[in-house]
XYZ file of C-alpha atoms in Angstrom:
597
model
C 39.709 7.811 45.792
C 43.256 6.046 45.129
C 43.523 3.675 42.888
C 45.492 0.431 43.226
C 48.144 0.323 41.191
C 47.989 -2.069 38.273
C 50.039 -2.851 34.921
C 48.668 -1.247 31.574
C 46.935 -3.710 29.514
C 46.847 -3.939 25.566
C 43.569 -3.242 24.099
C 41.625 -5.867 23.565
C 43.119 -8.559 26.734
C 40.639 -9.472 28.702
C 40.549 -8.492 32.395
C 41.432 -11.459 34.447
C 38.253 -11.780 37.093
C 40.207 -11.125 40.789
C 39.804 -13.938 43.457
C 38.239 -12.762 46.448
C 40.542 -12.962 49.316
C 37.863 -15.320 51.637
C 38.236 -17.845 48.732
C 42.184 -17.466 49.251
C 42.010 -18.202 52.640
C 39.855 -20.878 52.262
C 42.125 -22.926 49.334
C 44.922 -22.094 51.869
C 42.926 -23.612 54.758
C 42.525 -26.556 52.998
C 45.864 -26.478 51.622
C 47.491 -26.605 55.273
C 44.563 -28.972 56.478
C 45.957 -31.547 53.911
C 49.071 -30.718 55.134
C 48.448 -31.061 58.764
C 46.663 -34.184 58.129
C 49.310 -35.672 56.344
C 51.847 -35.289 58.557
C 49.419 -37.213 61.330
C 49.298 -39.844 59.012
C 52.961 -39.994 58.807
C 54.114 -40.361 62.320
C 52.222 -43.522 62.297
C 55.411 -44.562 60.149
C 54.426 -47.616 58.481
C 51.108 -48.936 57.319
C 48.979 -49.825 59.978
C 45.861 -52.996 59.181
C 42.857 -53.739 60.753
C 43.147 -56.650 62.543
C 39.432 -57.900 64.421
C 39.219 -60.749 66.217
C 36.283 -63.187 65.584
C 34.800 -66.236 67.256
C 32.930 -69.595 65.500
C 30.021 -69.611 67.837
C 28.538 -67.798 70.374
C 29.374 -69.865 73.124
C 31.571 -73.007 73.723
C 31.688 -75.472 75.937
C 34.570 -76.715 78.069
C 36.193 -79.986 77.438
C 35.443 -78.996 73.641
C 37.296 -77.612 70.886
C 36.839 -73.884 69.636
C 37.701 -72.002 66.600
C 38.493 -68.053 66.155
C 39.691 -66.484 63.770
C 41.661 -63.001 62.615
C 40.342 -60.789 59.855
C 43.310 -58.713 58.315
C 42.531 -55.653 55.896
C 45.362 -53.736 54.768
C 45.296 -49.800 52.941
C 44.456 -50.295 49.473
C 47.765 -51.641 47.604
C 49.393 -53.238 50.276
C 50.084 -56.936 51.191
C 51.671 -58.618 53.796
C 54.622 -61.068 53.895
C 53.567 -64.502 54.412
C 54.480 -66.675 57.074
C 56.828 -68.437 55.185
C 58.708 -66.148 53.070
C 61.036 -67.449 50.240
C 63.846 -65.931 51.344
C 64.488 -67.150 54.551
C 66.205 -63.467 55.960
C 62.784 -61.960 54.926
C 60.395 -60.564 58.170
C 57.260 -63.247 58.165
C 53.931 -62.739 59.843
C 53.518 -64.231 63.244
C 50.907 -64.862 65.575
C 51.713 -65.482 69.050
C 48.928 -66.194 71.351
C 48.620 -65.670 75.099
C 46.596 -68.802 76.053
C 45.203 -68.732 79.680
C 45.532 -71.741 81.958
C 42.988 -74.618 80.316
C 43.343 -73.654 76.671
C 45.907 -74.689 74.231
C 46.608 -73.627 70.560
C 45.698 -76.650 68.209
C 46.784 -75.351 65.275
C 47.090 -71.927 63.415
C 45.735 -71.616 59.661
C 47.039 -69.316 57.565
C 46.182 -68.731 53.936
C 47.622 -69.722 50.501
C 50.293 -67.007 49.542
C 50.258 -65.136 46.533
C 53.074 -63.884 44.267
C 54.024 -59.747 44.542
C 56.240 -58.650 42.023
C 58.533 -56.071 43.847
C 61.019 -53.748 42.171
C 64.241 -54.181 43.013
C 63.980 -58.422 43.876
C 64.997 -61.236 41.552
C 61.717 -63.460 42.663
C 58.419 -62.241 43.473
C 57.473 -62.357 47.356
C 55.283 -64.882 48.872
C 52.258 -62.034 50.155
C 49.073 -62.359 51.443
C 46.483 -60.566 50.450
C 45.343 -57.255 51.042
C 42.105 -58.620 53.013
C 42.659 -62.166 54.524
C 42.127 -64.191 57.720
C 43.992 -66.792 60.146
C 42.385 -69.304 61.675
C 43.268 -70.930 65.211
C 41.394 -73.767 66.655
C 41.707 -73.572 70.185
C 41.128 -76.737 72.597
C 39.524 -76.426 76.522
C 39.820 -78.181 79.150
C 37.141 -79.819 80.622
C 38.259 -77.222 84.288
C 37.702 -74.793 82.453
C 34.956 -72.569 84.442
C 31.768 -71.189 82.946
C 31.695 -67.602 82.530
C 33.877 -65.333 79.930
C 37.129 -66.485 78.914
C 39.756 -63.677 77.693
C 42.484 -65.378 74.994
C 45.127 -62.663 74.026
C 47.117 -62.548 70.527
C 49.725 -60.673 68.823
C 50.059 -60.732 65.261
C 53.699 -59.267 63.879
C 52.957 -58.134 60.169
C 55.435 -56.495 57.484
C 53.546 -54.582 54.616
C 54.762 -54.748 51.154
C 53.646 -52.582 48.276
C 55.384 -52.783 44.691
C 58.100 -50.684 45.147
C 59.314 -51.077 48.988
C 58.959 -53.087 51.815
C 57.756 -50.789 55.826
C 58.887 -51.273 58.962
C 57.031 -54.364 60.803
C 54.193 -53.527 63.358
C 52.738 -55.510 66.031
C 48.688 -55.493 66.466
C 47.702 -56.836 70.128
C 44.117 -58.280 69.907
C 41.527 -60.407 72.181
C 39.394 -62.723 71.601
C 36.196 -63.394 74.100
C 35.117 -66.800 74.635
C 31.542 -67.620 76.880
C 31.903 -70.648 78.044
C 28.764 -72.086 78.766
C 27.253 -76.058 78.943
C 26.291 -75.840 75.120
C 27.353 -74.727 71.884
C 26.233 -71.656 71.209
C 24.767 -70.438 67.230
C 27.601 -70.267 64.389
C 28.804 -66.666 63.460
C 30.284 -65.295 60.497
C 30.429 -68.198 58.081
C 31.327 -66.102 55.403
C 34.890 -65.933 57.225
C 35.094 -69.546 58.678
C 34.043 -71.106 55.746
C 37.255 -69.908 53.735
C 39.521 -71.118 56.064
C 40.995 -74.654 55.723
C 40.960 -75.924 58.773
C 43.052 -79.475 59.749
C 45.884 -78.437 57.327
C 47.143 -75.721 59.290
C 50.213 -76.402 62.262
C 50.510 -76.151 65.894
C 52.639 -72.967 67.274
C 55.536 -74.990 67.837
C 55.648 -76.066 63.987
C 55.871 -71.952 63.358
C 59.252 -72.160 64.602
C 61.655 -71.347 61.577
C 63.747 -74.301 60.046
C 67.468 -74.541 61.691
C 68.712 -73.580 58.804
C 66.989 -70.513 58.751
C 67.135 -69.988 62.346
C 70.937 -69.878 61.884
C 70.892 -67.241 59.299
C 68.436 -65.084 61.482
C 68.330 -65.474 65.391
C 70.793 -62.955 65.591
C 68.325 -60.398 63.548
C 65.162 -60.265 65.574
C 64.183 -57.970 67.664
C 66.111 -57.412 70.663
C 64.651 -58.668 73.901
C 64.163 -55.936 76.749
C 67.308 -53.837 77.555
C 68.385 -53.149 80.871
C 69.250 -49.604 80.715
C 71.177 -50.283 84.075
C 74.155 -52.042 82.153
C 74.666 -48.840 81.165
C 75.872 -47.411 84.449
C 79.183 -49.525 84.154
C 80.091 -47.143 80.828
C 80.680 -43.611 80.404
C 79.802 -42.232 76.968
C 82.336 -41.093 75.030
C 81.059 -39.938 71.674
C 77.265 -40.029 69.955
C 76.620 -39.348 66.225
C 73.864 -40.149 63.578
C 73.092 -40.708 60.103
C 75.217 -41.260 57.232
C 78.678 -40.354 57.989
C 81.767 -40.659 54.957
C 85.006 -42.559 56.390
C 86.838 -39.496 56.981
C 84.131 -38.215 59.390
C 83.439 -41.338 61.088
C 87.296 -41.501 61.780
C 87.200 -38.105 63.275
C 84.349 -39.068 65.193
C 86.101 -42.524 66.621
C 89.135 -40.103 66.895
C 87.243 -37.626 69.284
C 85.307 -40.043 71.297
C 88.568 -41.612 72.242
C 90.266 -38.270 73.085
C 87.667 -37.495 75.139
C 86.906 -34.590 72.837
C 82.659 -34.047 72.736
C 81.210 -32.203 70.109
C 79.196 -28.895 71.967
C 76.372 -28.390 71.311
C 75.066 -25.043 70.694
C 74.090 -24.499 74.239
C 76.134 -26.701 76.039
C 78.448 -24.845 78.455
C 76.773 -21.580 78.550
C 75.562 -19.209 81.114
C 71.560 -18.578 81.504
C 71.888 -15.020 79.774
C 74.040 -16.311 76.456
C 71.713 -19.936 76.415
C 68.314 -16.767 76.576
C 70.500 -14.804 73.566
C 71.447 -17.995 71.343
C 67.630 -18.892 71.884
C 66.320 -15.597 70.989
C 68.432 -15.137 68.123
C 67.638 -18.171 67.091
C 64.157 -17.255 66.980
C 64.726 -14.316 65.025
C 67.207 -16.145 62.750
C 63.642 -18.268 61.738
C 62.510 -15.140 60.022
C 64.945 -15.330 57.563
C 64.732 -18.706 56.845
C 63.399 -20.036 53.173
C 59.574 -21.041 54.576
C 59.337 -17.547 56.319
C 61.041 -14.937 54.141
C 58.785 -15.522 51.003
C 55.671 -15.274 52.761
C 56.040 -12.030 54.634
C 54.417 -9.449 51.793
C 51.705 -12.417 51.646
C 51.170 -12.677 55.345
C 51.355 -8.563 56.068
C 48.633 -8.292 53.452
C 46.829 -11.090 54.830
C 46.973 -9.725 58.640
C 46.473 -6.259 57.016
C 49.362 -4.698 58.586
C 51.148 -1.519 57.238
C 49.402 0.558 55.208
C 46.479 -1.651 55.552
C 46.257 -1.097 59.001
C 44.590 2.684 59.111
C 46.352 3.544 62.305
C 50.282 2.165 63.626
C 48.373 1.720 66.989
C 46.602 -1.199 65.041
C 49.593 -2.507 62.622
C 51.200 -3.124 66.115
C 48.146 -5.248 67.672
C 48.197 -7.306 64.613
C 51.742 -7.814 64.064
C 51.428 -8.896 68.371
C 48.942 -10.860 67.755
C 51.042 -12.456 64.592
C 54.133 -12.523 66.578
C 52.441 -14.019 70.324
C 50.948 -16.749 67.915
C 54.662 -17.839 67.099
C 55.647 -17.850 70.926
C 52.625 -19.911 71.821
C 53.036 -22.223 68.989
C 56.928 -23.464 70.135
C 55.970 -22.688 73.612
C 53.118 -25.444 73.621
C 55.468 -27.608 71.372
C 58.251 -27.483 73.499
C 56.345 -28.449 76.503
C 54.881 -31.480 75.369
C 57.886 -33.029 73.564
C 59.612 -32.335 76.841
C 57.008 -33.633 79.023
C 56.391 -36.180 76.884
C 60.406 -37.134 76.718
C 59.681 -37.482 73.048
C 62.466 -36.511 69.903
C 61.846 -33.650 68.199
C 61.822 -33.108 64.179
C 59.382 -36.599 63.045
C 57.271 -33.670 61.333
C 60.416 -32.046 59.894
C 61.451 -35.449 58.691
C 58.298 -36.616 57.210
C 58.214 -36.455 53.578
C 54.650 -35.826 53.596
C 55.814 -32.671 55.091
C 57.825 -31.498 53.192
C 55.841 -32.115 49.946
C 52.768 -29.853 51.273
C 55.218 -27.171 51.810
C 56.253 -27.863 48.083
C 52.884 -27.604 47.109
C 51.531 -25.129 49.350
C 54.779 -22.616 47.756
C 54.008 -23.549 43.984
C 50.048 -22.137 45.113
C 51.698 -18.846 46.231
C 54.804 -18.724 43.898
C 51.674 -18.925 41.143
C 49.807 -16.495 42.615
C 53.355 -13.442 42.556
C 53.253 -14.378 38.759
C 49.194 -13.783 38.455
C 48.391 -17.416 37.543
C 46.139 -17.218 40.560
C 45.188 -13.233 41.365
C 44.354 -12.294 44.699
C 42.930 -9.718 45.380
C 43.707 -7.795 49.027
C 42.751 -4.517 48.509
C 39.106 -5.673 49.042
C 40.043 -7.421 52.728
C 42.161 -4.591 53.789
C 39.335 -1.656 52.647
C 37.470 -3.659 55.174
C 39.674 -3.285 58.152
C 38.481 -0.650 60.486
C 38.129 -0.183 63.873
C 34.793 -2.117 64.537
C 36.507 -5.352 62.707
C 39.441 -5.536 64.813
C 38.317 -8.881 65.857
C 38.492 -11.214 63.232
C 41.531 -9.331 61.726
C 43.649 -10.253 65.013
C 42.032 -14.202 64.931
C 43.047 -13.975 61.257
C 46.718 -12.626 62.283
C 46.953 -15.030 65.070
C 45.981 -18.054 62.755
C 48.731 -16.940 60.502
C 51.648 -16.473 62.920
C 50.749 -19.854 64.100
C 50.758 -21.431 60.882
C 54.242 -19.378 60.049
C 55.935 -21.149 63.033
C 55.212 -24.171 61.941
C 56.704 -23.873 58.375
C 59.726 -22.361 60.025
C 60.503 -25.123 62.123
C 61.118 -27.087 58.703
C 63.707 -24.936 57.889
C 65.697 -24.367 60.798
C 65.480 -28.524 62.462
C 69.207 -27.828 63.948
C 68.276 -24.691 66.151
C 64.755 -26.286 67.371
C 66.479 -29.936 68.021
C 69.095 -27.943 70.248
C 66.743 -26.178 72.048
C 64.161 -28.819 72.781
C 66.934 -31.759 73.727
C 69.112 -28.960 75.672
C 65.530 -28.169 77.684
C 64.607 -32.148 77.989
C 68.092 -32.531 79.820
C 67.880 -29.565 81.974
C 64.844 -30.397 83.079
C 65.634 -33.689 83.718
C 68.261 -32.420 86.437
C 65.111 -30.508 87.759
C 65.794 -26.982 86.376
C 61.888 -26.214 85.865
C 62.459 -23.023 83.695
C 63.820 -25.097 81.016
C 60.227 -25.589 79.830
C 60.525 -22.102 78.757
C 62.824 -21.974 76.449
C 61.035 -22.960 73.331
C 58.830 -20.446 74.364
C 61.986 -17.901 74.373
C 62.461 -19.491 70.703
C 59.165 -18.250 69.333
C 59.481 -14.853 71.153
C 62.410 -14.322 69.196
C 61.049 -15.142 66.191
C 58.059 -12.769 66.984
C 60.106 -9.397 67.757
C 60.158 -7.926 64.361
C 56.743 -8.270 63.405
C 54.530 -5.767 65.758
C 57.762 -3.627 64.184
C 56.764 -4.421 61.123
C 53.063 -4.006 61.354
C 53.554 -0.675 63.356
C 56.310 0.668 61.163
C 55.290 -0.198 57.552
C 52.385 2.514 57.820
C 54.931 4.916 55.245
C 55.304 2.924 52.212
C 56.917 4.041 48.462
C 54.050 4.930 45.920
C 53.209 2.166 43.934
C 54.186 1.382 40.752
C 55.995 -0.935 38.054
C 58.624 -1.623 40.244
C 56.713 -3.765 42.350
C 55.039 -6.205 39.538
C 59.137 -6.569 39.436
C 59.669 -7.266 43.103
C 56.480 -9.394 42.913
C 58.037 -11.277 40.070
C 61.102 -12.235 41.752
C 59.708 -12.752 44.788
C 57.634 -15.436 42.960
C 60.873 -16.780 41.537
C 62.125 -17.616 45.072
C 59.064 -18.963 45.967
C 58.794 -21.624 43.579
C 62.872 -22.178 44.053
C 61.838 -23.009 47.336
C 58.939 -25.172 46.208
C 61.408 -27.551 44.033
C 63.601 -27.139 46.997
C 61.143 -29.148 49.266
C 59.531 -30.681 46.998
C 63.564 -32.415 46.126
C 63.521 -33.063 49.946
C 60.518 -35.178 49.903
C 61.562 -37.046 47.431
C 64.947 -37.392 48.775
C 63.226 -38.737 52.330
C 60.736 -40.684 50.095
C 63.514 -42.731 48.078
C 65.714 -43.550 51.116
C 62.865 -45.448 52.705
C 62.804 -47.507 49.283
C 64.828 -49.912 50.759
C 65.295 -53.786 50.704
C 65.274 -55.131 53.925
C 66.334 -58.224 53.039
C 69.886 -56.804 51.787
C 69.727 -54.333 54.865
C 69.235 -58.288 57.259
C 71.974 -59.656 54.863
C 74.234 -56.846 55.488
C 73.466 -57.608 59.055
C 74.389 -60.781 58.989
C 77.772 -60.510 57.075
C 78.726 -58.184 59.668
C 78.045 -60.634 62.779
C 79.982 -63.192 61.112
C 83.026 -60.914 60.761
C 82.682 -60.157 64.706
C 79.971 -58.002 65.654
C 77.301 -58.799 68.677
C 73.832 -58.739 68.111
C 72.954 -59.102 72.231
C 73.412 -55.452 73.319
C 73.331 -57.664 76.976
C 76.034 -60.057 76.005
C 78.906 -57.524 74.007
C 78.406 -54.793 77.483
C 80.026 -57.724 79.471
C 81.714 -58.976 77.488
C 83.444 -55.264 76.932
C 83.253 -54.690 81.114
C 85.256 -58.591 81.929
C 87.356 -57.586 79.198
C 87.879 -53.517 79.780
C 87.252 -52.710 75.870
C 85.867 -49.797 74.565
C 82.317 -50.496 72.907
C 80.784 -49.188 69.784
C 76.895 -49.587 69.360
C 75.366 -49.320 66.130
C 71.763 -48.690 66.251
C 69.529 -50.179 62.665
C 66.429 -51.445 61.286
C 65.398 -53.196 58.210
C 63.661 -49.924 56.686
C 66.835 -47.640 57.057
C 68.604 -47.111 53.602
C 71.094 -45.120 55.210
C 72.222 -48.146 57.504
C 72.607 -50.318 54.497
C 74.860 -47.705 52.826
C 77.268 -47.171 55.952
C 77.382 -50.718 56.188
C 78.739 -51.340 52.770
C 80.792 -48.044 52.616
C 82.045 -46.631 55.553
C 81.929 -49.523 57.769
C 84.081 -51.476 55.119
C 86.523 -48.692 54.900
C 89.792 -50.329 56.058
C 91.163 -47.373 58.166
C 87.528 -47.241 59.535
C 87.955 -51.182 60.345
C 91.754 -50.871 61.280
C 90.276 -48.153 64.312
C 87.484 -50.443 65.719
C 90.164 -52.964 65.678
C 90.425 -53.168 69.729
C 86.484 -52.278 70.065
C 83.729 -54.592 70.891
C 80.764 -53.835 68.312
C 77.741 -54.331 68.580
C 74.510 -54.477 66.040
C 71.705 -53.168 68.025
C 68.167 -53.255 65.915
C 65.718 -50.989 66.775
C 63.164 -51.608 64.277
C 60.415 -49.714 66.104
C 61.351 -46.325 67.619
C 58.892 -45.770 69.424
C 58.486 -48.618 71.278
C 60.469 -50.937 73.922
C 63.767 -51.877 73.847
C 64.402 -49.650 70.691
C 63.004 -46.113 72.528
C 64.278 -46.529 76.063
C 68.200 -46.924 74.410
C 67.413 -44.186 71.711
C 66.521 -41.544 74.561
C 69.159 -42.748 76.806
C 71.671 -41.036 74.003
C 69.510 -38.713 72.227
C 69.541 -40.601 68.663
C 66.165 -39.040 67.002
C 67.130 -41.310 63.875
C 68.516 -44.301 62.552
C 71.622 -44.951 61.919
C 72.624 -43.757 65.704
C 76.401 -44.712 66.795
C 77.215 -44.911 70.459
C 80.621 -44.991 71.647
C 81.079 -46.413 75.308
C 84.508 -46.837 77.437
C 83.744 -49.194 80.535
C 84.461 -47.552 84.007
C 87.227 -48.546 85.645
């Protein structure tokens, strides 16, 4: 019976105990479940709090006033900033309410602020709570009809912890109101009975001062953009991110020449656009997330040697390898369908920082920190198991596409946004090119679990390859595990210097109304730059004070009309309609327009 090679031990060292491989598998199920679960949690990009609407009594009665209430829990940690923030350019919570015809707002309560110490700020913020409520008092008519009675809120919110400020959110809530001849029985007095009500102020009185209103009218949230104003342009240049002078110059320079930056498909016949995508499949292989796990996964799948016949090693490594195409097929699909961006998940630092983790557990295991042990799987793999060993190989090629895409954002964003606008122009077979993607990135495995049956005899030399093999695997782990900190930090932003910045550039000329600078650019036949921000982007902030300020940078916008376009939120309206109009999938995003003549 052969033995499995392993290293000679001095007399006396205990034998380390092997891990069975189904206890692998399941730390690594749980491993990518964390992962997976984490990154669902972070495309909800910012905090989200539940908000529940509550009413006074039971039933009200018309001609009669009424009080309701909000109850507002944030994640543990997290505050909100008040509705009267010291510092006037802050983002303060709101509540707008929807009254129906017979009710008016009497007056909104909100609660006593507290002081949050945040890092970064000379004075602590004025925060609510991590749990608190608003109260409204409501007042009916005596017309008012009998029957249920529907009043509709909105209640804008910013989240604060002690080290950064998120993106607002808007929560869209109800409250239901039976209006009957009689008072109905109180409800929750534990809530109503905190709440102050007869100091609080009527909506108007929510207004901010003038002299706020001066410093920030021009930074709200832009009101719905129509696209149509649009038509009147042709685009002449699109870039994103943070760009150095030299590069936005070239950029300015380009856009003006007329000169586009191709993209990797752009221009190309339906054979070389099927090559480029299949190569860029296979080119996934090779990539950082993929390379290091291959030995692992062929073990795993029991391919090779493991296999017992090359007949089999090929079903598995198809199996491995359709996974893959399925996996960007059905990906593909959706975010086309869907009209959605491509590469939130790359993007997410919660992402990136299971892959870190996930690559420390195997970069431990190549230096026998953690043994496994897959001699004991693969002596199992026969014939009359060839069923879970192909769900097992399938699970793992799907799993494998999905680290890959990390690694190679460029190749899937140019495949997915080339497919979104060719099937926008109704080319229906552009919903198959991610699927082309994956198949190229599954061609060499049923190769490799076919042709692997033949392998050298073991011995030392592959503890050695093992070792260094665990050496780029942990490489790769500090690697990501940089990146998430990298995408971590730049959302530890203040967004009351990215609102300043803002500001000092609308008072040397820019246009906050994306409505008002198109005409003004079309009566005046001016070329238009749009600048796309929000509060939360770091990398706005920085291109404001750097590049922006650069004087060959300012001496070239010279004859442009500019424009400071804030999309806060997007994935929502009037932010998401202008981002997919130009294909920004991040923030900064820099438009250039020349009016038609």
């Amino acid at each position: 019976m052969k033995k499995e090679f392993e290293p000679r031990r001095t007399r006396g060292t205990l034998r380390r105990k092997r891990v069975p491989i189904y206890l692998y598998l399941r730390v690594l199920g749980v491993l990518c479940g964390l992962l997976f679960s984490s990154v669902a949690y972070a495309q909800l990009k910012r905090p989200k709090a539940d908000v529940t609407a509550l009413t006074e009594t039971d039933g009200v009665r018309a001609g009669s006033p009424a009080r309701v209430a909000l109850t507002v829990s944030l994640p543990e940690g997290l505050h909100t900033q008040s509705n009267t923030p010291r510092d006037p350019l802050l983002i303060p919570t709101e509540l707008a309410i929807d009254a129906p015809a017979g009710v008016t707002v009497s007056e909104i309560v909100f609660p006593p602020s507290t002081d949050l110490k945040q890092a970064g700020q000379d004075q602590p913020l004025a925060v609510f709570e991590q749990q608190f409520a608003i109260g409204v008092q409501l007042a009916l008519a005596s017309s008012v009809p009998a029957g249920d009675l529907v009043v509709p809120a909105h209640l804008r919110y910013q989240a604060c912890d002690a080290t950064m400020c998120y993106a607002p959110t808007t929560a869209s809530v109800e409250w239901k109101l039976r209006v009957a001849s009689a008072v109905g029985a109180p409800q929750h007095p534990e809530v109503f009975g905190r709440i102050a009500f007869g100091t609080g102020r009527p909506p108007a009185a929510e207004v901010k001062t003038e002299n706020s209103k001066e410093k920030t009218e021009t930074a709200t949230l832009n009101p719905a953009v129509d696209l149509a104003k649009f038509d009147a342009f042709v685009v002449q240049g699109t870039t994103g991110g943070y760009l150095g002078a030299d590069e936005f110059l070239k950029f300015i320079r380009n856009a003006e020449a007329g000169v586009k930056e191709r993209g990797l498909l752009e221009g190309r016949g339906p054979l070389m656009i099927l090559l480029l995508v299949l190569i860029g499949g296979l080119a996934l292989n090779l990539t950082p997330c993929v390379l290091p796990m291959i030995p692992i996964n062929l073990a795993i799948i029991g391919a090779g040697a493991q296999a017992g016949s090359k007949a089999r090693g090929f079903l598995l490594g198809s199996a491995y390898g359709a996974a893959m195409a399925l996996v960007y097929g059905v990906l593909g699909v959706v975010v086309i369908l869907t009209a959605g961006t491509f590469g939130t998940i790359n993007s997410s630092p919660w992402f990136n920082l299971g892959i870190a983790i996930l690559f420390v557990v195997l970069g431990l295991a190549m230096f026998d920190v953690l043994l496994i042990d897959f001699s004991k799987y693969s002596n199992n793999l026969n014939p009359g198991q060839s069923r879970g060993s192909v769900a097992l190989a399938f699970s793992m090629g799907a799993v494998a596409a999905l680290l890959a895409g990390a690694c190679v954002a460029p190749v899937v964003i140019q495949v997915v946004l080339f497919s979104s606008s060719l099937y926008a122009t109704g080319t229906k077979i552009a919903l198959a090119l991610p699927f082309f993607l994956g198949l190229g990135m599954a061609i060499p495995w049923p190769i490799a679990g076919a042709g692997l049956a033949s392998l050298p005899k073991p011995g030392t030399w592959m503890v050695r390859v093992k070792q260094v093999m665990g050496v780029f695997i942990l490489a790769t782990a500090v690697y990501y595990g940089y990146e998430a900190y990298d995408i971590f930090s730049s959302r530890w932003v203040d967004s009351s210097a990215v609102q300043a910045s803002v500001e000092a550039q609308l008072k040397a000329g820019w246009h906050a109304s994306l409505a008002e600078g198109l005409d003004l650019a079309q009566r005046e036949q001016k070329p238009v730059l749009i600048d796309m921000w929000a509060t939360w982007c770091k990398n706005c902030l920085t291109m404001d004070k750097t590049t922006l300020e650069n004087e060959s940078v300012k001496s070239a916008l010279a004859g442009y009309i500019k424009i400071k376009f804030q999309a806060e939120d997007p994935d929502s309206p009037p932010a998401k309609p202008v981002m997919q109009k130009f294909d920004a999938v991040g923030l900064p995003a820099y438009v250039i327009l020349k009016p038609r003549p």
